Short mmCIF file of C-alpha atoms in Angstrom, two decimals:
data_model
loop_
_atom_site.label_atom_id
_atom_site.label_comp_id
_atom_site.label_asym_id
_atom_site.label_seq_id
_atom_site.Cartn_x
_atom_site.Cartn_y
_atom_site.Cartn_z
CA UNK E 1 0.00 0.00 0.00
CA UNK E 2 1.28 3.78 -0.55
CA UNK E 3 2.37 5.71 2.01
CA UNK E 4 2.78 9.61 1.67
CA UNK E 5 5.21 11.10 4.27
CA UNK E 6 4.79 15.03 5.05
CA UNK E 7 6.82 17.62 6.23
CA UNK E 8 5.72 20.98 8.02
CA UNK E 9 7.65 23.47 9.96
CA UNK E 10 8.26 24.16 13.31
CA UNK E 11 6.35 27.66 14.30
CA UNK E 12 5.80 29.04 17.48
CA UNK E 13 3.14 30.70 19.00
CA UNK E 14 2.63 34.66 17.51
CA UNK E 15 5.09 33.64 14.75
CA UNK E 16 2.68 34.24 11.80
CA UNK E 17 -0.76 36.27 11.57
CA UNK E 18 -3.14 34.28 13.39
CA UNK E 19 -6.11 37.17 13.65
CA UNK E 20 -8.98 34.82 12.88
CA UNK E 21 -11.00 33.63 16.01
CA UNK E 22 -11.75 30.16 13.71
CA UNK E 23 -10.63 28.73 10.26
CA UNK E 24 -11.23 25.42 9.58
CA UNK E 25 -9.41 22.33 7.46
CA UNK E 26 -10.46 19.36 6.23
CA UNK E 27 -9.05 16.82 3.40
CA UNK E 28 -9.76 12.99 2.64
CA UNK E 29 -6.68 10.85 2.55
CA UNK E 30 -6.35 8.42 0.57
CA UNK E 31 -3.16 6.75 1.21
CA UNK E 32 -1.73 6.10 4.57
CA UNK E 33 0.14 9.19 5.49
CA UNK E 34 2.35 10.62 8.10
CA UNK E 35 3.21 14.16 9.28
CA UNK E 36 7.22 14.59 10.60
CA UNK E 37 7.13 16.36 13.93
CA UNK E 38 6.16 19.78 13.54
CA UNK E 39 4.61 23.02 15.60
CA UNK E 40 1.94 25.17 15.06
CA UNK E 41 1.21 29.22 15.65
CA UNK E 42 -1.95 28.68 16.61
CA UNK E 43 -4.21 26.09 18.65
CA UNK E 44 -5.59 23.38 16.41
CA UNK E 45 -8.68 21.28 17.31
CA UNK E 46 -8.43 17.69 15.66
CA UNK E 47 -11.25 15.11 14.59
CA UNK E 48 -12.34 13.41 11.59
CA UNK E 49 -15.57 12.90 9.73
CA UNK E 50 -15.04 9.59 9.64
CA UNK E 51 -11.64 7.30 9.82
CA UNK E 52 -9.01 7.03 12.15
CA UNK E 53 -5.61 9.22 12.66
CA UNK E 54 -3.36 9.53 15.25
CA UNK E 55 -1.23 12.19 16.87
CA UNK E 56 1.89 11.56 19.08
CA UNK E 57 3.43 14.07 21.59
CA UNK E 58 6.93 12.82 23.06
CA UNK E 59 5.32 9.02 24.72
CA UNK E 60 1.88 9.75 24.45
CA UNK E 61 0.26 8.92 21.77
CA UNK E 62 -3.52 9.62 20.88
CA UNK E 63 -6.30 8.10 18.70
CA UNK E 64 -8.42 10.35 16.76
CA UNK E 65 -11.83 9.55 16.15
CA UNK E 66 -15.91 11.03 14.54
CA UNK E 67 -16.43 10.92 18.44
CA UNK E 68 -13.32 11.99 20.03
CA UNK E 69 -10.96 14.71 18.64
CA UNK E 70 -7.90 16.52 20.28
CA UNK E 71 -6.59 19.95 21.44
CA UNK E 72 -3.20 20.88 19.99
CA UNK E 73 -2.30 24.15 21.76
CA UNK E 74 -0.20 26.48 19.81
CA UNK E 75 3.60 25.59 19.25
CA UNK E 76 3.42 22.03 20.90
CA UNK E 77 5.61 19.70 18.98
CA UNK E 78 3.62 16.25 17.38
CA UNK E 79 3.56 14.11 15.01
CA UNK E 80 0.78 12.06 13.03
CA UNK E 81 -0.40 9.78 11.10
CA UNK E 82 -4.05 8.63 9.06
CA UNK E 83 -5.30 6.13 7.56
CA UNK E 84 -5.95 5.61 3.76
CA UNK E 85 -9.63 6.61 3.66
CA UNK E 86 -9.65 8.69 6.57
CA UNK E 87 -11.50 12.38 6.31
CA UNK E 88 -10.05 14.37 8.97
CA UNK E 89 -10.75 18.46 10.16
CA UNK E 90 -9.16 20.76 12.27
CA UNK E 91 -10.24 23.88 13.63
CA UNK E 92 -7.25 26.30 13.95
CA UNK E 93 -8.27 28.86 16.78
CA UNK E 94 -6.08 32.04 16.56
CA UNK E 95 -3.57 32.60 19.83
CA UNK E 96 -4.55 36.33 19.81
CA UNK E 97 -8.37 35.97 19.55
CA UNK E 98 -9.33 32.88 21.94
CA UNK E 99 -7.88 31.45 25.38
CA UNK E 100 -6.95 27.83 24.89
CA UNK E 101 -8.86 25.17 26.95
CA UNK E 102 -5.94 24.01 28.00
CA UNK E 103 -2.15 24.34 28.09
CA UNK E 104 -1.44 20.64 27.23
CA UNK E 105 -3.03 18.14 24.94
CA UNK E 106 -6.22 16.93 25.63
CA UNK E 107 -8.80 14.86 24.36
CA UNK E 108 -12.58 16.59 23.65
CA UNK E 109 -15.63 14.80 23.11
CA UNK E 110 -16.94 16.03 19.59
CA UNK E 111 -20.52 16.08 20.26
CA UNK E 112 -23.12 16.15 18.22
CA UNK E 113 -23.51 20.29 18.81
CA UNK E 114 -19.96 20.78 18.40
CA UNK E 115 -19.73 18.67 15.55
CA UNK E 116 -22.84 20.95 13.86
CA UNK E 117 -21.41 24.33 15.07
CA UNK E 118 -17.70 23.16 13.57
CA UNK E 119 -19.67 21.95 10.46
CA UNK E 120 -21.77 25.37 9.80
CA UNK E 121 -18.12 27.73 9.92
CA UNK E 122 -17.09 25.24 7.30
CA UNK E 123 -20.41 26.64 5.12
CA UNK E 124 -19.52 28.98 2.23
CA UNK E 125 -20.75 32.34 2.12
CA UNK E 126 -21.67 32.39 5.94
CA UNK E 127 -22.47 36.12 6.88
CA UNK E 128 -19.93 37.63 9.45
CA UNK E 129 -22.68 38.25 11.79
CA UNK E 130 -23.57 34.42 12.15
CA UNK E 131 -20.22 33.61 11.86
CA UNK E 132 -19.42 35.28 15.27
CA UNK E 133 -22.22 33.82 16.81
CA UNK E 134 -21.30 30.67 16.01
CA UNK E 135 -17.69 30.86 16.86
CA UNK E 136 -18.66 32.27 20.60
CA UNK E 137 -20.98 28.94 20.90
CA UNK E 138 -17.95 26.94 19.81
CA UNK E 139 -15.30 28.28 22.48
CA UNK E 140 -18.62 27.97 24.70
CA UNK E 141 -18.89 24.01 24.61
CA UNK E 142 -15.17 23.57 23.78
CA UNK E 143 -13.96 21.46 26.47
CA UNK E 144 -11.56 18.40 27.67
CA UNK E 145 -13.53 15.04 27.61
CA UNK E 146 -12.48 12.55 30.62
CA UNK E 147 -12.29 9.81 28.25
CA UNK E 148 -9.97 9.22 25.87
CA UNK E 149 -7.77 7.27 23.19
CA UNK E 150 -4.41 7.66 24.89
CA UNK E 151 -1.25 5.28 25.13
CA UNK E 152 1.32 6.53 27.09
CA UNK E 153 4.65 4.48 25.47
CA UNK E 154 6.75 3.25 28.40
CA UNK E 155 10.36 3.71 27.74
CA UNK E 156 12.63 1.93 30.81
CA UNK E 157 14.82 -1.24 30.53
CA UNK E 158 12.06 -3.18 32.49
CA UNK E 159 8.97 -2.36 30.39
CA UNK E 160 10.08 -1.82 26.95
CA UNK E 161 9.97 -5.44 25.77
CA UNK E 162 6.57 -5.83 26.91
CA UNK E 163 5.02 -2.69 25.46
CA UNK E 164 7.17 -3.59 22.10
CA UNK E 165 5.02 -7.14 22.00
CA UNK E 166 1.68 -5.82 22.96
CA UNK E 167 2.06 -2.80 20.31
CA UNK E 168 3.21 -5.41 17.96
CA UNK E 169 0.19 -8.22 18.47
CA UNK E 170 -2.40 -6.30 20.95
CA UNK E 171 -3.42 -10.05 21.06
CA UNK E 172 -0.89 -10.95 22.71
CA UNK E 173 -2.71 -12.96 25.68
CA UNK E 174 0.11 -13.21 28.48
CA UNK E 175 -0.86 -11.56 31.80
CA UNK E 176 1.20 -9.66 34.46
CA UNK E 177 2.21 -13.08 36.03
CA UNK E 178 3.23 -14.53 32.77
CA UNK E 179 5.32 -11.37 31.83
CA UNK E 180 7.21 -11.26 35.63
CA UNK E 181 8.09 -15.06 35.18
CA UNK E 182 9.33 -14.36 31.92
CA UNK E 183 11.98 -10.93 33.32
CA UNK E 184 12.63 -12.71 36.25
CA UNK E 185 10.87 -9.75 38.48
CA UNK E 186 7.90 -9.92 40.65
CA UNK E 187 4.05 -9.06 39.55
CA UNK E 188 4.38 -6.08 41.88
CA UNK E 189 7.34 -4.77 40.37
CA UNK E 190 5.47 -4.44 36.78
CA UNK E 191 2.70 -3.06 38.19
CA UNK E 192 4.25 -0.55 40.15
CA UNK E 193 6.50 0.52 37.18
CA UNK E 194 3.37 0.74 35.06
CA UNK E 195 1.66 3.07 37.45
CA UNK E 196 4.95 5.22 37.71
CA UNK E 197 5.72 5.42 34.01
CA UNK E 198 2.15 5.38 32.11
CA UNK E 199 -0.07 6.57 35.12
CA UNK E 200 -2.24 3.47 34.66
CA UNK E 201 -2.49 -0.40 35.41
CA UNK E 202 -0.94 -3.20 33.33
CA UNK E 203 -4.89 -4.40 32.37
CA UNK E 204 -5.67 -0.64 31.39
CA UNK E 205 -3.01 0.12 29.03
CA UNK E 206 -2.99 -3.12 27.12
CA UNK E 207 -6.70 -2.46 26.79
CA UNK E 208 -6.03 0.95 25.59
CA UNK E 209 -3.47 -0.47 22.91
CA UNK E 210 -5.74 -3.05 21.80
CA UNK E 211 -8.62 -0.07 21.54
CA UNK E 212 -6.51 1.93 19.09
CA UNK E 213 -5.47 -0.65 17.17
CA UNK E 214 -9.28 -1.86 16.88
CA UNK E 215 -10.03 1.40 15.58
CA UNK E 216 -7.16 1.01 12.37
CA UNK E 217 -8.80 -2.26 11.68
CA UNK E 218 -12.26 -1.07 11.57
CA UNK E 219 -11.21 2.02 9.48
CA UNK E 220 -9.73 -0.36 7.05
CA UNK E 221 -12.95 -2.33 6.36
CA UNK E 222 -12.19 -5.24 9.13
CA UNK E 223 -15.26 -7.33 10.35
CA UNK E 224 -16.01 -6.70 14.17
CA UNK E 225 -15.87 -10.52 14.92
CA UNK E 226 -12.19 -10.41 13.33
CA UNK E 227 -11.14 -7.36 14.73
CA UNK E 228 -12.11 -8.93 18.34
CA UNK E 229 -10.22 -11.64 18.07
CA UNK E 230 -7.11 -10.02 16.83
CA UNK E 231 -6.79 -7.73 19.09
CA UNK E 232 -7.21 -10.46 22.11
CA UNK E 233 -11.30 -10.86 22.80
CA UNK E 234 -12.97 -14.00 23.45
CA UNK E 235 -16.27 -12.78 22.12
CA UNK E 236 -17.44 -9.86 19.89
CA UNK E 237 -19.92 -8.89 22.75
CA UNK E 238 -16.77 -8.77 24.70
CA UNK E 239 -14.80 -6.60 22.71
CA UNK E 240 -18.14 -4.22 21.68
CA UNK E 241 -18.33 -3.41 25.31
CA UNK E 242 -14.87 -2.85 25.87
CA UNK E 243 -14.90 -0.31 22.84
CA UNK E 244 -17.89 1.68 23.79
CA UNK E 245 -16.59 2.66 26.89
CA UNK E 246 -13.30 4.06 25.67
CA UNK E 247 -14.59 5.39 22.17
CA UNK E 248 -18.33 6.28 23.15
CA UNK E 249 -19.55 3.91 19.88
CA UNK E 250 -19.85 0.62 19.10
CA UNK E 251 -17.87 -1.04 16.85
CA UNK E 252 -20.57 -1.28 14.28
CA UNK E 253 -21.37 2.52 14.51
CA UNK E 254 -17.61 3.37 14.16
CA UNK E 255 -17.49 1.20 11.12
CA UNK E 256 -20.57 2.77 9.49
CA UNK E 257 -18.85 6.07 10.17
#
């Protein structure tokens, strides 16, 4: 399969004329792609129409979904990456005209108002007086969603071979007990260096990596009964539940999307 590799500069915040309060971007990819770290001058407001994408800050790296897009704030470093088929937006919000929601990355649930509002500045010809309106409603029900696509990437000597297989096959069915036995360290010890490095349990990531690669499988077309079993469920009923509460959908619904 193609892949297209892109490369955009590193601007910081102020560093080009960012007056507008909201411009918007969207594009339909249609082979796999990746963007080369890079910086923005203004905050940027990721989700897609339908398909999956990713972005990546230092070891955190977020899924991008219809349901759950992501705050960039101005001049924060990332990479990313889509997949073939995958219609992404942004919202760029302009540093000088709008207060960030927050100072770090951060998931937002794109509900179905924000998704309308976001979809009605993309209209042609919109009068400036309903534009404003519309943009005040949009920094009005802006905000960070406590659920979300995120992988922290673990980087130590102790937990780097096991994040390397589960990345690899998110099927991957050994457990905490079977992973100790095999690096010779106690059950505690992994869990404790999970907690420290990822800010989550052992179960919580791996389900978290098995969520986002779910999502690349569905983008691509996969069956839901295939997708649960390779990415390490017993059941599709198992996996569907499992997927609605980190995504907000069903696996069905994020396919049709």
């Amino acid at each position: 399969m193609t892949r297209e590799t892109r490369t955009l500069p590193d601007l910081p915040p102020g560093s080009l004329d960012t007056a507008f309060v909201i411009q918007g971007y969207d594009e339909l990819v249609v082979h796999d792609t990746v963007w080369d770290e890079h910086s923005h001058p203004f905050h940027e407001l990721l989700w897609n129409q339908h398909g999956a994408s990713t972005a990546v800050v230092g070891s955190r790296a977020w899924t991008i979904t219809p349901t759950l897009g992501l705050w960039m704030p101005a001049g924060t470093p990332h990479s990313g990456s889509a997949v073939a088929g995958t219609w992404f937006r942004a919202g760029f919000f302009g540093v000088g005209t709008t207060s960030s929601i927050s100072d770090t990355p951060v998931a937002v649930e794109i509900t179905p108002l924000l998704r309308l509002l976001l979809e009605r500045l993309g209209e042609p010809g919109l009068p400036a007086v309903s534009r404003a309106a519309t943009e005040v409603l949009v920094l009005d029900v802006v905000a960070p969603s406590p659920r979300e696509l995120l992988v922290h990437v673990p980087t130590s000597a102790l937990l780097r071979p096991i994040a390397d297989a589960v990345r690899e096959d998110p099927g991957d069915p050994r457990t905490l007990t079977d992973w100790a036995g095999a690096l010779g360290v106690s059950p505690r010890t992994i869990s404790r260096a999970f907690n420290t490095e990822t800010g989550t349990s052992f179960a919580r990531w791996v389900a978290a990596v098995r969520a986002q690669h779910a999502v690349g499988l569905l983008t691509r077309g996969w069956d839901v009964e295939t997708v649960a079993e390779q990415v390490g469920y017993r059941s599709a009923s198992a996996f569907g539940a499992a997927f609605r509460r980190t995504t907000g959908l069903t696996p069905g619904m994020f396919r049709g999307r």
